[in-house]
Tab-separated table of C-alpha atoms in Angstrom:
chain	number	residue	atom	x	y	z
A	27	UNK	CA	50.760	-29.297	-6.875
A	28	UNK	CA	46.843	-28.783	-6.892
A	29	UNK	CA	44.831	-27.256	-4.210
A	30	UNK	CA	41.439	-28.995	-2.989
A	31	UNK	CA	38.776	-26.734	-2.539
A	32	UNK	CA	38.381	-28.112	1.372
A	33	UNK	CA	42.202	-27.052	1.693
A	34	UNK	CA	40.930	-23.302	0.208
A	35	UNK	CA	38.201	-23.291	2.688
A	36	UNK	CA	40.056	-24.080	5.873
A	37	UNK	CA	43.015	-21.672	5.083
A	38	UNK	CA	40.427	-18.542	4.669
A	39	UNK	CA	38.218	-19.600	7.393
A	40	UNK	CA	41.597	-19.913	9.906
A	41	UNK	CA	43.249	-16.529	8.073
A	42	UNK	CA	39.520	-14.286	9.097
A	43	UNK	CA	39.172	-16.090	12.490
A	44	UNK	CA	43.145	-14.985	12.965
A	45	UNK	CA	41.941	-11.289	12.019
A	46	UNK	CA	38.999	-12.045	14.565
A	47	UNK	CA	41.088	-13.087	17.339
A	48	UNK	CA	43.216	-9.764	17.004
A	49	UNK	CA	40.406	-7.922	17.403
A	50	UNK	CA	38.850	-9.707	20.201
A	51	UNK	CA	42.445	-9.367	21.705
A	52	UNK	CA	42.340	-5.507	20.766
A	53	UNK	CA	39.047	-5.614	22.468
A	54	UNK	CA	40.484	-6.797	25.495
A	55	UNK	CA	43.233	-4.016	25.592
A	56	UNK	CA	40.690	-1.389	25.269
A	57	UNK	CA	38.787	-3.175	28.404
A	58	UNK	CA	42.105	-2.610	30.445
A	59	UNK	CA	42.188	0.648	29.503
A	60	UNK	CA	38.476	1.550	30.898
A	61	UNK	CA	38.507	1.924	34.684
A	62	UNK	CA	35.075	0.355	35.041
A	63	UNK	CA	34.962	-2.454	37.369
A	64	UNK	CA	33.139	-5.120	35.128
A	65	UNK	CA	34.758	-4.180	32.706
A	66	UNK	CA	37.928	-4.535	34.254
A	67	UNK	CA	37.668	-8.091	35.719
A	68	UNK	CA	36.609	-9.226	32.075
A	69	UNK	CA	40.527	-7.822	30.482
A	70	UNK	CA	42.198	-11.142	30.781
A	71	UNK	CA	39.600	-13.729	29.954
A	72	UNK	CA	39.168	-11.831	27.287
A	73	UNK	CA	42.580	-11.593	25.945
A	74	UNK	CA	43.248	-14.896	27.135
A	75	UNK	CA	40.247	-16.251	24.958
A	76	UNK	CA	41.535	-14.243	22.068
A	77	UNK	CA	44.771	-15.596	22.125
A	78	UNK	CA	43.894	-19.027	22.332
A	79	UNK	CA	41.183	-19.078	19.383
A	80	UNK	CA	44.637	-16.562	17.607
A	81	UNK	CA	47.026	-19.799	18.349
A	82	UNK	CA	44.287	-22.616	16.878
A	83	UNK	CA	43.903	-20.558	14.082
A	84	UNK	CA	47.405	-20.390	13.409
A	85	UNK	CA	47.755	-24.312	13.719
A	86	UNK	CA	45.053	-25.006	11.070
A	87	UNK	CA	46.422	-22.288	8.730
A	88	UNK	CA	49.739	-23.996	8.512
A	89	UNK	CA	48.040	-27.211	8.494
A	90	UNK	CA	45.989	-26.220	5.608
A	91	UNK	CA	49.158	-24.192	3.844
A	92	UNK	CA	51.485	-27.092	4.127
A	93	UNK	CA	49.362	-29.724	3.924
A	94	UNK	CA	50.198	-31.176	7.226
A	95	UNK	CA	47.824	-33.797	8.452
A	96	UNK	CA	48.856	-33.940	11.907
A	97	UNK	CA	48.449	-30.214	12.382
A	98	UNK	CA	45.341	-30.366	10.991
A	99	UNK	CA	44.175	-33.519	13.488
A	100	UNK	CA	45.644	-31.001	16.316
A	101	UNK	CA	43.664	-28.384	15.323
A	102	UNK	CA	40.496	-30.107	14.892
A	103	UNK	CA	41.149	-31.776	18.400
A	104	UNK	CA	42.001	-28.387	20.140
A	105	UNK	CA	38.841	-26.443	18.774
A	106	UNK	CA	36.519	-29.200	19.009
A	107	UNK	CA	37.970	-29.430	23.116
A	108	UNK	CA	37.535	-25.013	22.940
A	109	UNK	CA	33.835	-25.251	22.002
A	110	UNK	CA	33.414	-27.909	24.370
A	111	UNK	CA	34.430	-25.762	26.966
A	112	UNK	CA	32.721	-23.023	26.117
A	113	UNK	CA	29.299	-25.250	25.442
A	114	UNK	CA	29.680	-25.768	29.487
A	115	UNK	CA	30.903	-22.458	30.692
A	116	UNK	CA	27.636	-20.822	29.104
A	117	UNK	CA	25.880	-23.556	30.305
A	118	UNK	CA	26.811	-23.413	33.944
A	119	UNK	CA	27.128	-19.898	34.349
């Protein structure tokens, strides 16, 4: 069974936004682990961001290992609804 190049692409770009996402949720431990105030109320939107960009990118990897269309519709739904949200958050705020 071939692989298409687009199939390549999405598996690497979802296998370094997974190591991202561990960081970012690393990140977020080391902010709980800082007694500064700011600092402090940031620890779970952090961590909570990091897991849920850590969860997409797990969807699209196995949609991209396996081939699985619907996983791959799922993740493109999910991150296109994440960016969304984020979009109006930074907008807002």
């Amino acid at each position: 069974m071939g692989m298409g190049t687009s199939t390549f692409v999405t598996r690497w770009i979802n296998f370094l936004t997974m190591l991202l996402a561990i960081a970012v949720i690393i990140f977020g431990v080391w902010m709980s682990t800082h007694h500064d105030g700011c600092r402090k109320s940031l620890t779970v939107p952090v961590i909570g961001l990091g897991a849920v960009i850590f969860l997409i990118s797990v969807v699209g990897f196995l949609g991209a290992l396996k081939n699985i269309s619907i996983l791959l519709w799922i993740y493109l739904i999910t991150l296109f609804f994440v960016l969304v949200g984020i979009l109006v958050f930074t907008v807002l705020v």
